[in-house]
């Protein structure tokens, strides 16, 4: 669910927002969160995992302990750009 441009977790049963009661780091790229539905009549609780899976841009000071693949859309773009270089004419040279 989007609100104010931010994604909000929602209860899979009643659709109301949930909140993170607590969370713990599994490692650098993953956290486990214990979530509770804000709807008191529902009462659902659950576990959510947040994982960093790809990078969109390289870090300026990368950690030697982290190695992430490029996001699939960026891999495709790099391939297309390498196979089909643009031959577009510069407007200032026209």
JSON list of C-alpha atoms in Angstrom, two decimals:
[
{"chain": "A", "resi": 1, "resn": "UNK", "atom": "CA", "xyz": [0.00, 0.00, 0.00]},
{"chain": "A", "resi": 2, "resn": "UNK", "atom": "CA", "xyz": [1.39, 3.44, -0.93]},
{"chain": "A", "resi": 3, "resn": "UNK", "atom": "CA", "xyz": [0.79, 6.49, 1.21]},
{"chain": "A", "resi": 4, "resn": "UNK", "atom": "CA", "xyz": [2.73, 9.75, 0.97]},
{"chain": "A", "resi": 5, "resn": "UNK", "atom": "CA", "xyz": [5.00, 8.06, -1.59]},
{"chain": "A", "resi": 6, "resn": "UNK", "atom": "CA", "xyz": [6.10, 5.41, 0.91]},
{"chain": "A", "resi": 7, "resn": "UNK", "atom": "CA", "xyz": [5.23, 1.73, 0.94]},
{"chain": "A", "resi": 8, "resn": "UNK", "atom": "CA", "xyz": [3.36, 0.57, 4.01]},
{"chain": "A", "resi": 9, "resn": "UNK", "atom": "CA", "xyz": [2.99, -3.02, 5.13]},
{"chain": "A", "resi": 10, "resn": "UNK", "atom": "CA", "xyz": [-0.59, -4.20, 5.38]},
{"chain": "A", "resi": 11, "resn": "UNK", "atom": "CA", "xyz": [-2.24, -7.12, 7.12]},
{"chain": "A", "resi": 12, "resn": "UNK", "atom": "CA", "xyz": [-2.75, -10.00, 4.67]},
{"chain": "A", "resi": 13, "resn": "UNK", "atom": "CA", "xyz": [-6.15, -10.73, 6.27]},
{"chain": "A", "resi": 14, "resn": "UNK", "atom": "CA", "xyz": [-7.95, -7.43, 6.87]},
{"chain": "A", "resi": 15, "resn": "UNK", "atom": "CA", "xyz": [-5.83, -5.06, 4.74]},
{"chain": "A", "resi": 16, "resn": "UNK", "atom": "CA", "xyz": [-5.22, -2.60, 7.59]},
{"chain": "A", "resi": 17, "resn": "UNK", "atom": "CA", "xyz": [-1.70, -1.29, 8.30]},
{"chain": "A", "resi": 18, "resn": "UNK", "atom": "CA", "xyz": [0.70, -3.31, 10.41]},
{"chain": "A", "resi": 19, "resn": "UNK", "atom": "CA", "xyz": [3.52, -2.06, 12.60]},
{"chain": "A", "resi": 20, "resn": "UNK", "atom": "CA", "xyz": [6.91, -3.55, 13.36]},
{"chain": "A", "resi": 21, "resn": "UNK", "atom": "CA", "xyz": [7.04, -4.53, 17.03]},
{"chain": "A", "resi": 22, "resn": "UNK", "atom": "CA", "xyz": [10.73, -5.42, 16.89]},
{"chain": "A", "resi": 23, "resn": "UNK", "atom": "CA", "xyz": [13.33, -6.58, 14.40]},
{"chain": "A", "resi": 24, "resn": "UNK", "atom": "CA", "xyz": [16.69, -8.26, 14.41]},
{"chain": "A", "resi": 25, "resn": "UNK", "atom": "CA", "xyz": [19.52, -8.31, 11.92]},
{"chain": "A", "resi": 26, "resn": "UNK", "atom": "CA", "xyz": [20.27, -11.71, 10.45]},
{"chain": "A", "resi": 27, "resn": "UNK", "atom": "CA", "xyz": [23.28, -10.37, 8.54]},
{"chain": "A", "resi": 28, "resn": "UNK", "atom": "CA", "xyz": [24.27, -7.26, 6.57]},
{"chain": "A", "resi": 29, "resn": "UNK", "atom": "CA", "xyz": [21.66, -7.87, 3.89]},
{"chain": "A", "resi": 30, "resn": "UNK", "atom": "CA", "xyz": [18.67, -9.19, 5.83]},
{"chain": "A", "resi": 31, "resn": "UNK", "atom": "CA", "xyz": [16.46, -8.26, 8.80]},
{"chain": "A", "resi": 32, "resn": "UNK", "atom": "CA", "xyz": [13.63, -10.23, 10.35]},
{"chain": "A", "resi": 33, "resn": "UNK", "atom": "CA", "xyz": [10.73, -8.14, 11.66]},
{"chain": "A", "resi": 34, "resn": "UNK", "atom": "CA", "xyz": [7.91, -9.16, 13.98]},
{"chain": "A", "resi": 35, "resn": "UNK", "atom": "CA", "xyz": [4.77, -7.39, 12.80]},
{"chain": "A", "resi": 36, "resn": "UNK", "atom": "CA", "xyz": [1.34, -6.79, 14.34]},
{"chain": "A", "resi": 37, "resn": "UNK", "atom": "CA", "xyz": [-1.90, -5.67, 12.72]},
{"chain": "A", "resi": 38, "resn": "UNK", "atom": "CA", "xyz": [-3.09, -2.26, 13.96]},
{"chain": "A", "resi": 39, "resn": "UNK", "atom": "CA", "xyz": [-6.70, -3.46, 13.72]},
{"chain": "A", "resi": 40, "resn": "UNK", "atom": "CA", "xyz": [-7.44, -4.69, 17.26]},
{"chain": "A", "resi": 41, "resn": "UNK", "atom": "CA", "xyz": [-10.43, -6.68, 16.03]},
{"chain": "A", "resi": 42, "resn": "UNK", "atom": "CA", "xyz": [-8.14, -8.65, 13.67]},
{"chain": "A", "resi": 43, "resn": "UNK", "atom": "CA", "xyz": [-5.24, -9.32, 16.03]},
{"chain": "A", "resi": 44, "resn": "UNK", "atom": "CA", "xyz": [-2.98, -10.89, 13.41]},
{"chain": "A", "resi": 45, "resn": "UNK", "atom": "CA", "xyz": [0.77, -11.13, 14.06]},
{"chain": "A", "resi": 46, "resn": "UNK", "atom": "CA", "xyz": [3.45, -12.35, 11.70]},
{"chain": "A", "resi": 47, "resn": "UNK", "atom": "CA", "xyz": [7.06, -12.35, 10.64]},
{"chain": "A", "resi": 48, "resn": "UNK", "atom": "CA", "xyz": [8.43, -10.37, 7.70]},
{"chain": "A", "resi": 49, "resn": "UNK", "atom": "CA", "xyz": [11.87, -10.51, 6.15]},
{"chain": "A", "resi": 50, "resn": "UNK", "atom": "CA", "xyz": [13.56, -7.58, 4.47]},
{"chain": "A", "resi": 51, "resn": "UNK", "atom": "CA", "xyz": [16.39, -8.54, 2.15]},
{"chain": "A", "resi": 52, "resn": "UNK", "atom": "CA", "xyz": [18.70, -6.46, -0.02]},
{"chain": "A", "resi": 53, "resn": "UNK", "atom": "CA", "xyz": [19.05, -8.50, -3.22]},
{"chain": "A", "resi": 54, "resn": "UNK", "atom": "CA", "xyz": [20.55, -6.27, -5.93]},
{"chain": "A", "resi": 55, "resn": "UNK", "atom": "CA", "xyz": [22.27, -2.95, -6.34]},
{"chain": "A", "resi": 56, "resn": "UNK", "atom": "CA", "xyz": [21.07, -0.14, -8.56]},
{"chain": "A", "resi": 57, "resn": "UNK", "atom": "CA", "xyz": [24.32, 1.84, -8.39]},
{"chain": "A", "resi": 58, "resn": "UNK", "atom": "CA", "xyz": [27.76, 1.16, -6.99]},
{"chain": "A", "resi": 59, "resn": "UNK", "atom": "CA", "xyz": [28.70, 2.40, -3.52]},
{"chain": "A", "resi": 60, "resn": "UNK", "atom": "CA", "xyz": [31.30, 5.14, -3.30]},
{"chain": "A", "resi": 61, "resn": "UNK", "atom": "CA", "xyz": [33.09, 3.25, -0.52]},
{"chain": "A", "resi": 62, "resn": "UNK", "atom": "CA", "xyz": [32.13, -0.41, -1.05]},
{"chain": "A", "resi": 63, "resn": "UNK", "atom": "CA", "xyz": [32.52, -2.97, 1.71]},
{"chain": "A", "resi": 64, "resn": "UNK", "atom": "CA", "xyz": [34.82, -5.88, 0.88]},
{"chain": "A", "resi": 65, "resn": "UNK", "atom": "CA", "xyz": [32.27, -8.14, 2.64]},
{"chain": "A", "resi": 66, "resn": "UNK", "atom": "CA", "xyz": [29.36, -7.34, 0.32]},
{"chain": "A", "resi": 67, "resn": "UNK", "atom": "CA", "xyz": [28.97, -8.51, -3.27]},
{"chain": "A", "resi": 68, "resn": "UNK", "atom": "CA", "xyz": [25.58, -7.84, -4.86]},
{"chain": "A", "resi": 69, "resn": "UNK", "atom": "CA", "xyz": [24.53, -8.42, -8.47]},
{"chain": "A", "resi": 70, "resn": "UNK", "atom": "CA", "xyz": [23.20, -5.58, -10.57]},
{"chain": "A", "resi": 71, "resn": "UNK", "atom": "CA", "xyz": [19.43, -5.27, -10.75]},
{"chain": "A", "resi": 72, "resn": "UNK", "atom": "CA", "xyz": [18.06, -7.24, -13.75]},
{"chain": "A", "resi": 73, "resn": "UNK", "atom": "CA", "xyz": [16.79, -4.09, -15.46]},
{"chain": "A", "resi": 74, "resn": "UNK", "atom": "CA", "xyz": [20.27, -2.55, -15.29]},
{"chain": "A", "resi": 75, "resn": "UNK", "atom": "CA", "xyz": [21.88, -5.74, -16.64]},
{"chain": "A", "resi": 76, "resn": "UNK", "atom": "CA", "xyz": [19.50, -5.65, -19.60]},
{"chain": "A", "resi": 77, "resn": "UNK", "atom": "CA", "xyz": [20.16, -1.94, -20.22]},
{"chain": "A", "resi": 78, "resn": "UNK", "atom": "CA", "xyz": [23.95, -2.48, -20.17]},
{"chain": "A", "resi": 79, "resn": "UNK", "atom": "CA", "xyz": [23.60, -5.37, -22.63]},
{"chain": "A", "resi": 80, "resn": "UNK", "atom": "CA", "xyz": [21.36, -3.41, -25.01]},
{"chain": "A", "resi": 81, "resn": "UNK", "atom": "CA", "xyz": [23.68, -0.39, -24.83]},
{"chain": "A", "resi": 82, "resn": "UNK", "atom": "CA", "xyz": [26.71, -2.57, -25.60]},
{"chain": "A", "resi": 83, "resn": "UNK", "atom": "CA", "xyz": [25.03, -4.32, -28.56]},
{"chain": "A", "resi": 84, "resn": "UNK", "atom": "CA", "xyz": [23.29, -1.32, -30.09]},
{"chain": "A", "resi": 85, "resn": "UNK", "atom": "CA", "xyz": [25.32, 1.85, -29.56]},
{"chain": "A", "resi": 86, "resn": "UNK", "atom": "CA", "xyz": [23.33, 4.96, -30.25]},
{"chain": "A", "resi": 87, "resn": "UNK", "atom": "CA", "xyz": [24.15, 6.74, -33.49]},
{"chain": "A", "resi": 88, "resn": "UNK", "atom": "CA", "xyz": [22.02, 9.72, -32.62]},
{"chain": "A", "resi": 89, "resn": "UNK", "atom": "CA", "xyz": [23.31, 12.96, -34.06]},
{"chain": "A", "resi": 90, "resn": "UNK", "atom": "CA", "xyz": [24.15, 15.75, -31.64]},
{"chain": "A", "resi": 91, "resn": "UNK", "atom": "CA", "xyz": [21.70, 18.63, -32.07]},
{"chain": "A", "resi": 92, "resn": "UNK", "atom": "CA", "xyz": [24.50, 21.19, -31.82]},
{"chain": "A", "resi": 93, "resn": "UNK", "atom": "CA", "xyz": [26.30, 19.63, -34.78]},
{"chain": "A", "resi": 94, "resn": "UNK", "atom": "CA", "xyz": [23.25, 19.57, -37.04]}
]
